[in-house]
Amino acid sequence: MHFLQIPGPTNVPHRVLQAMARPTIDHRGPEFAELTLDLLPRLAAVVQTGGDVVVYPSSGTGAWEAALVNTLSPGDRVLAFETGHFAMLWCRMAAKLGLEVDLVPGDWRHGVDPGLVAEHLTDETAAVMVVHNETSTGVRSRVPEIRAALDRAGHPALLLVDTISSLGSLDYRHDEWGVDVTVGCSQKGLMLPPGLAFNAVGPKALDHQGRLPRAYWDWRPIIEANHSGYFPYTPPTNLLYGLAEALTMLEEEGLAQVFARHDRHAEATRRAVRGWGLEVLCADEREHSSALTAVMVPNGFDADEVRRIVLERFDMSLGTGLGKLAGRVFRIGHLGHFTDLMLVGTLGGVEMGLRAAGVPIKDGGVQRALAYLEGGA
Ligand code: PLP
């Protein structure tokens, strides 16, 4: 069995695969409307919003674009933070769309420093862009503290948050945290294949119609069609069947339990890493991601060589180091559909792979994870 332990796409449960293996129905028929009207509020519940959720047949990148083009105008200033590879890609997109990006530099080992938000806001800042869970680094930004910084400054900028690798794995509260646009997609905590992305849209964002050109990504015709259960284009019907089943799985387990399971697996993983005598990339105890762990390899070793050996010998895929972290880290994905036994198998494969690659590690890393898992929370 292949172990897919990259931080997304994640393992798709059999229940979800089976749910998708059904005939595609008429997307303008009554059965389809029932499906949509059932699905959208349940997806909104995972984002923890009572507002609209706009679903696209797209990868996450499309939903990034939708968040920007629906709210902003050419030349608008956006405030962004260099927390890692995905934050930088989103900035690059903003610049390509004609926005002025004020980028706060970072070391790729920390999340957004809420203390720096007010310092970098200007009268022209139209939006603040935050990646909740930086998938390239395994660092989680503290969105409620960022919101509080905006509120303290009394600043009207929109808060746009990428929850692509956190949604359905880490606690995320669109309404309570005062987020204006949330960006999410299917292939991580929602346990689906790639191909479906979405925006959760707060009322302020909906009112704030920017002048950037948009057609396919325009929220408004989609929201209007959704009210009667349809889409203005052909929706990805079978992915929506899968989404319905994935939502049922999350509902059965309960969101609080889903988050606790991820926190527990992440803590066990960190204990194993430290037991090996290696360093976790995330440098702030308050910001560890519960979706993935980025592990630094000692100087003189190549993280991609460890990954290559792990794939070759144990048929397990680990995440590569992205951007400036190439060769320096590998990433263990423990998000989505994931159990204690899958974690133990994953950590066992990593430990054997590190030894096989000649990386000097201490004995007992997996043992530490086991002790933690056996001891419960
Ligand atoms: N944002 C984050 C945090 C991601 O992890 C990813 C992809 O892994 C993206 C954005 C881009 O999403 P996609 O590759 O689905 O377009």
mmCIF file of C-alpha atoms in Angstrom, residues 152-370:
data_model
loop_
_atom_site.group_PDB
_atom_site.id
_atom_site.type_symbol
_atom_site.label_atom_id
_atom_site.label_comp_id
_atom_site.label_asym_id
_atom_site.label_seq_id
_atom_site.Cartn_x
_atom_site.Cartn_y
_atom_site.Cartn_z
ATOM 1 C CA ARG A 152 -7.383 48.059 17.531
ATOM 2 C CA ALA A 153 -6.102 50.172 14.645
ATOM 3 C CA GLY A 154 -9.733 50.804 13.625
ATOM 4 C CA HIS A 155 -8.640 49.947 10.072
ATOM 5 C CA PRO A 156 -11.262 49.062 7.424
ATOM 6 C CA ALA A 157 -8.976 46.774 5.341
ATOM 7 C CA LEU A 158 -10.507 43.468 4.318
ATOM 8 C CA LEU A 159 -9.004 40.364 5.903
ATOM 9 C CA LEU A 160 -8.405 37.654 3.277
ATOM 10 C CA VAL A 161 -7.316 34.287 4.667
ATOM 11 C CA ASP A 162 -6.023 31.189 2.875
ATOM 12 C CA THR A 163 -7.221 28.139 4.783
ATOM 13 C CA ILE A 164 -6.285 25.690 2.034
ATOM 14 C CA SER A 165 -4.255 23.320 4.198
ATOM 15 C CA SER A 166 -6.007 24.019 7.494
ATOM 16 C CA LEU A 167 -9.711 23.686 6.780
ATOM 17 C CA GLY A 168 -11.125 20.458 8.169
ATOM 18 C CA SER A 169 -7.898 19.767 10.080
ATOM 19 C CA LEU A 170 -7.238 22.856 12.217
ATOM 20 C CA ASP A 171 -9.764 24.960 14.063
ATOM 21 C CA TYR A 172 -10.827 27.762 11.743
ATOM 22 C CA ARG A 173 -13.686 30.203 12.408
ATOM 23 C CA HIS A 174 -14.595 32.544 9.570
ATOM 24 C CA ASP A 175 -17.350 34.464 11.375
ATOM 25 C CA GLU A 176 -15.983 34.530 14.918
ATOM 26 C CA TRP A 177 -12.526 35.599 13.739
ATOM 27 C CA GLY A 178 -13.955 38.365 11.561
ATOM 28 C CA VAL A 179 -12.503 37.081 8.304
ATOM 29 C CA ASP A 180 -13.912 38.733 5.172
ATOM 30 C CA VAL A 181 -12.908 36.149 2.566
ATOM 31 C CA THR A 182 -11.734 32.610 3.251
ATOM 32 C CA VAL A 183 -9.978 30.615 0.530
ATOM 33 C CA GLY A 184 -10.221 26.826 0.666
ATOM 34 C CA CYS A 185 -10.011 23.747 -1.502
ATOM 35 C CA SER A 186 -10.793 20.065 -1.616
ATOM 36 C CA GLN A 187 -7.608 18.018 -1.539
ATOM 37 C CA LYS A 188 -6.427 18.485 2.035
ATOM 38 C CA GLY A 189 -8.587 18.369 5.185
ATOM 39 C CA LEU A 190 -11.720 17.788 3.142
ATOM 40 C CA MET A 191 -10.294 14.410 2.082
ATOM 41 C CA LEU A 192 -11.238 14.787 -1.588
ATOM 42 C CA PRO A 193 -9.199 14.621 -4.769
ATOM 43 C CA PRO A 194 -8.021 17.982 -6.171
ATOM 44 C CA GLY A 195 -10.444 19.911 -8.352
ATOM 45 C CA LEU A 196 -12.763 21.849 -6.099
ATOM 46 C CA ALA A 197 -12.042 25.213 -4.467
ATOM 47 C CA PHE A 198 -14.121 27.808 -2.719
ATOM 48 C CA ASN A 199 -14.456 31.196 -1.098
ATOM 49 C CA ALA A 200 -16.428 31.863 2.059
ATOM 50 C CA VAL A 201 -17.637 35.422 1.704
ATOM 51 C CA GLY A 202 -18.516 37.738 4.570
ATOM 52 C CA PRO A 203 -21.044 40.577 4.148
ATOM 53 C CA LYS A 204 -18.395 43.334 4.077
ATOM 54 C CA ALA A 205 -16.549 41.573 1.240
ATOM 55 C CA LEU A 206 -19.763 41.077 -0.705
ATOM 56 C CA ASP A 207 -20.545 44.805 -0.483
ATOM 57 C CA HIS A 208 -16.993 45.735 -1.395
ATOM 58 C CA GLN A 209 -17.141 45.173 -5.163
ATOM 59 C CA GLY A 210 -13.729 45.908 -6.612
ATOM 60 C CA ARG A 211 -13.098 46.969 -10.209
ATOM 61 C CA LEU A 212 -10.617 44.266 -11.164
ATOM 62 C CA PRO A 213 -11.920 42.460 -14.251
ATOM 63 C CA ARG A 214 -13.683 39.199 -13.441
ATOM 64 C CA ALA A 215 -16.085 36.965 -15.288
ATOM 65 C CA TYR A 216 -15.814 33.272 -14.439
ATOM 66 C CA TRP A 217 -14.733 34.103 -10.867
ATOM 67 C CA ASP A 218 -17.534 36.609 -10.213
ATOM 68 C CA TRP A 219 -19.235 35.570 -6.958
ATOM 69 C CA ARG A 220 -22.525 37.253 -7.594
ATOM 70 C CA PRO A 221 -24.013 35.153 -10.443
ATOM 71 C CA ILE A 222 -22.891 32.017 -8.630
ATOM 72 C CA ILE A 223 -24.482 33.021 -5.335
ATOM 73 C CA GLU A 224 -27.682 33.927 -7.185
ATOM 74 C CA ALA A 225 -27.830 30.577 -9.020
ATOM 75 C CA ASN A 226 -26.937 28.709 -5.814
ATOM 76 C CA HIS A 227 -30.016 30.074 -4.088
ATOM 77 C CA SER A 228 -32.121 27.787 -6.255
ATOM 78 C CA GLY A 229 -29.564 24.951 -6.090
ATOM 79 C CA TYR A 230 -27.759 25.485 -9.410
ATOM 80 C CA PHE A 231 -24.532 26.869 -10.866
ATOM 81 C CA PRO A 232 -24.068 29.244 -13.826
ATOM 82 C CA TYR A 233 -21.690 26.677 -15.390
ATOM 83 C CA THR A 234 -21.330 22.904 -15.343
ATOM 84 C CA PRO A 235 -20.330 21.991 -11.790
ATOM 85 C CA PRO A 236 -18.040 19.050 -10.867
ATOM 86 C CA THR A 237 -20.955 16.778 -9.956
ATOM 87 C CA ASN A 238 -18.959 13.747 -8.841
ATOM 88 C CA LEU A 239 -16.637 15.808 -6.651
ATOM 89 C CA LEU A 240 -19.758 17.241 -5.040
ATOM 90 C CA TYR A 241 -20.978 13.685 -4.292
ATOM 91 C CA GLY A 242 -17.597 13.111 -2.667
ATOM 92 C CA LEU A 243 -17.866 16.356 -0.735
ATOM 93 C CA ALA A 244 -21.243 15.317 0.662
ATOM 94 C CA GLU A 245 -19.709 12.087 1.971
ATOM 95 C CA ALA A 246 -16.610 13.841 3.351
ATOM 96 C CA LEU A 247 -18.843 16.307 5.188
ATOM 97 C CA THR A 248 -20.811 13.391 6.634
ATOM 98 C CA MET A 249 -17.546 11.890 7.912
ATOM 99 C CA LEU A 250 -16.535 15.194 9.537
ATOM 100 C CA GLU A 251 -20.014 15.568 11.045
ATOM 101 C CA GLU A 252 -19.963 12.019 12.416
ATOM 102 C CA GLU A 253 -16.620 12.549 14.117
ATOM 103 C CA GLY A 254 -17.449 16.112 15.181
ATOM 104 C CA LEU A 255 -15.268 19.103 14.305
ATOM 105 C CA ALA A 256 -13.846 19.431 17.826
ATOM 106 C CA GLN A 257 -12.720 15.786 17.732
ATOM 107 C CA VAL A 258 -11.283 16.206 14.223
ATOM 108 C CA PHE A 259 -9.163 19.144 15.413
ATOM 109 C CA ALA A 260 -8.100 17.283 18.592
ATOM 110 C CA ARG A 261 -7.048 14.265 16.499
ATOM 111 C CA HIS A 262 -4.840 16.471 14.343
ATOM 112 C CA ASP A 263 -3.350 18.256 17.373
ATOM 113 C CA ARG A 264 -2.515 14.889 18.915
ATOM 114 C CA HIS A 265 -0.901 13.492 15.773
ATOM 115 C CA ALA A 266 1.115 16.675 15.303
ATOM 116 C CA GLU A 267 2.368 16.571 18.896
ATOM 117 C CA ALA A 268 3.337 12.890 18.517
ATOM 118 C CA THR A 269 5.197 13.752 15.299
ATOM 119 C CA ARG A 270 7.143 16.573 16.946
ATOM 120 C CA ARG A 271 8.095 14.246 19.797
ATOM 121 C CA ALA A 272 9.441 11.731 17.283
ATOM 122 C CA VAL A 273 11.408 14.443 15.423
ATOM 123 C CA ARG A 274 12.956 15.755 18.625
ATOM 124 C CA GLY A 275 13.610 12.189 19.742
ATOM 125 C CA TRP A 276 15.662 11.715 16.575
ATOM 126 C CA GLY A 277 17.630 14.798 17.595
ATOM 127 C CA LEU A 278 16.334 16.760 14.600
ATOM 128 C CA GLU A 279 14.748 20.193 14.487
ATOM 129 C CA VAL A 280 11.221 21.161 13.539
ATOM 130 C CA LEU A 281 11.226 24.153 11.168
ATOM 131 C CA CYS A 282 8.517 26.084 13.026
ATOM 132 C CA ALA A 283 10.391 28.255 15.536
ATOM 133 C CA ASP A 284 7.505 29.422 17.741
ATOM 134 C CA GLU A 285 5.734 27.004 20.098
ATOM 135 C CA ARG A 286 2.460 28.922 19.625
ATOM 136 C CA GLU A 287 2.520 28.445 15.871
ATOM 137 C CA HIS A 288 3.023 24.738 15.228
ATOM 138 C CA SER A 289 0.786 23.426 12.482
ATOM 139 C CA SER A 290 -1.330 20.416 13.341
ATOM 140 C CA ALA A 291 -1.652 19.559 9.633
ATOM 141 C CA LEU A 292 1.989 18.918 8.795
ATOM 142 C CA THR A 293 5.469 19.004 10.263
ATOM 143 C CA ALA A 294 8.478 20.313 8.327
ATOM 144 C CA VAL A 295 11.650 18.564 9.507
ATOM 145 C CA MET A 296 15.081 20.130 9.021
ATOM 146 C CA VAL A 297 17.893 17.807 7.982
ATOM 147 C CA PRO A 298 21.384 18.517 9.355
ATOM 148 C CA ASN A 299 23.794 20.550 7.219
ATOM 149 C CA GLY A 300 25.500 18.448 4.604
ATOM 150 C CA PHE A 301 22.456 16.200 4.066
ATOM 151 C CA ASP A 302 19.855 16.473 1.336
ATOM 152 C CA ALA A 303 16.238 16.202 2.431
ATOM 153 C CA ASP A 304 15.241 15.132 -1.088
ATOM 154 C CA GLU A 305 17.635 12.201 -0.881
ATOM 155 C CA VAL A 306 15.823 11.086 2.302
ATOM 156 C CA ARG A 307 12.518 11.399 0.445
ATOM 157 C CA ARG A 308 13.876 9.455 -2.509
ATOM 158 C CA ILE A 309 15.008 6.582 -0.284
ATOM 159 C CA VAL A 310 11.727 6.541 1.650
ATOM 160 C CA LEU A 311 9.789 6.337 -1.608
ATOM 161 C CA GLU A 312 12.006 3.674 -3.103
ATOM 162 C CA ARG A 313 12.213 1.418 -0.048
ATOM 163 C CA PHE A 314 8.895 1.936 1.691
ATOM 164 C CA ASP A 315 6.602 3.275 -1.019
ATOM 165 C CA MET A 316 5.855 6.414 0.990
ATOM 166 C CA SER A 317 5.681 9.947 -0.402
ATOM 167 C CA LEU A 318 6.816 12.799 1.851
ATOM 168 C CA GLY A 319 6.523 16.486 0.987
ATOM 169 C CA THR A 320 9.519 18.146 -0.640
ATOM 170 C CA GLY A 321 11.105 21.401 0.515
ATOM 171 C CA LEU A 322 9.593 24.243 -1.513
ATOM 172 C CA GLY A 323 11.270 27.422 -2.732
ATOM 173 C CA LYS A 324 14.234 28.370 -0.602
ATOM 174 C CA LEU A 325 13.678 25.326 1.629
ATOM 175 C CA ALA A 326 14.484 22.902 -1.218
ATOM 176 C CA GLY A 327 16.808 20.163 0.055
ATOM 177 C CA ARG A 328 16.756 21.557 3.604
ATOM 178 C CA VAL A 329 13.464 20.152 4.865
ATOM 179 C CA PHE A 330 11.057 17.343 4.192
ATOM 180 C CA ARG A 331 7.447 17.624 5.217
ATOM 181 C CA ILE A 332 5.340 14.983 6.939
ATOM 182 C CA GLY A 333 1.654 15.447 6.144
ATOM 183 C CA HIS A 334 -0.666 14.289 8.954
ATOM 184 C CA LEU A 335 -3.856 15.947 7.805
ATOM 185 C CA GLY A 336 -7.194 14.798 6.505
ATOM 186 C CA HIS A 337 -8.100 11.125 6.764
ATOM 187 C CA PHE A 338 -5.460 9.952 9.224
ATOM 188 C CA THR A 339 -5.326 7.481 12.121
ATOM 189 C CA ASP A 340 -2.900 6.483 14.892
ATOM 190 C CA LEU A 341 -1.756 3.467 12.902
ATOM 191 C CA MET A 342 -1.163 5.541 9.782
ATOM 192 C CA LEU A 343 0.924 7.937 11.869
ATOM 193 C CA VAL A 344 2.956 5.139 13.426
ATOM 194 C CA GLY A 345 3.580 3.627 9.974
ATOM 195 C CA THR A 346 4.572 7.031 8.629
ATOM 196 C CA LEU A 347 6.987 7.794 11.456
ATOM 197 C CA GLY A 348 8.442 4.279 11.217
ATOM 198 C CA GLY A 349 9.111 4.825 7.515
ATOM 199 C CA VAL A 350 10.722 8.197 8.195
ATOM 200 C CA GLU A 351 12.958 6.784 10.924
ATOM 201 C CA MET A 352 14.118 3.900 8.710
ATOM 202 C CA GLY A 353 14.586 6.271 5.772
ATOM 203 C CA LEU A 354 16.706 8.702 7.790
ATOM 204 C CA ARG A 355 18.977 5.862 8.887
ATOM 205 C CA ALA A 356 19.196 4.476 5.364
ATOM 206 C CA ALA A 357 20.163 7.943 4.099
ATOM 207 C CA GLY A 358 22.956 8.058 6.675
ATOM 208 C CA VAL A 359 21.462 10.985 8.585
ATOM 209 C CA PRO A 360 22.789 10.757 12.148
ATOM 210 C CA ILE A 361 19.734 10.326 14.381
ATOM 211 C CA LYS A 362 19.253 9.199 17.954
ATOM 212 C CA ASP A 363 17.376 6.005 18.776
ATOM 213 C CA GLY A 364 13.877 6.130 20.166
ATOM 214 C CA GLY A 365 12.072 8.789 18.093
ATOM 215 C CA VAL A 366 9.160 6.555 17.106
ATOM 216 C CA GLN A 367 9.124 5.213 20.660
ATOM 217 C CA ARG A 368 8.495 8.712 21.991
ATOM 218 C CA ALA A 369 5.581 9.157 19.609
ATOM 219 C CA LEU A 370 4.145 5.800 20.694
#
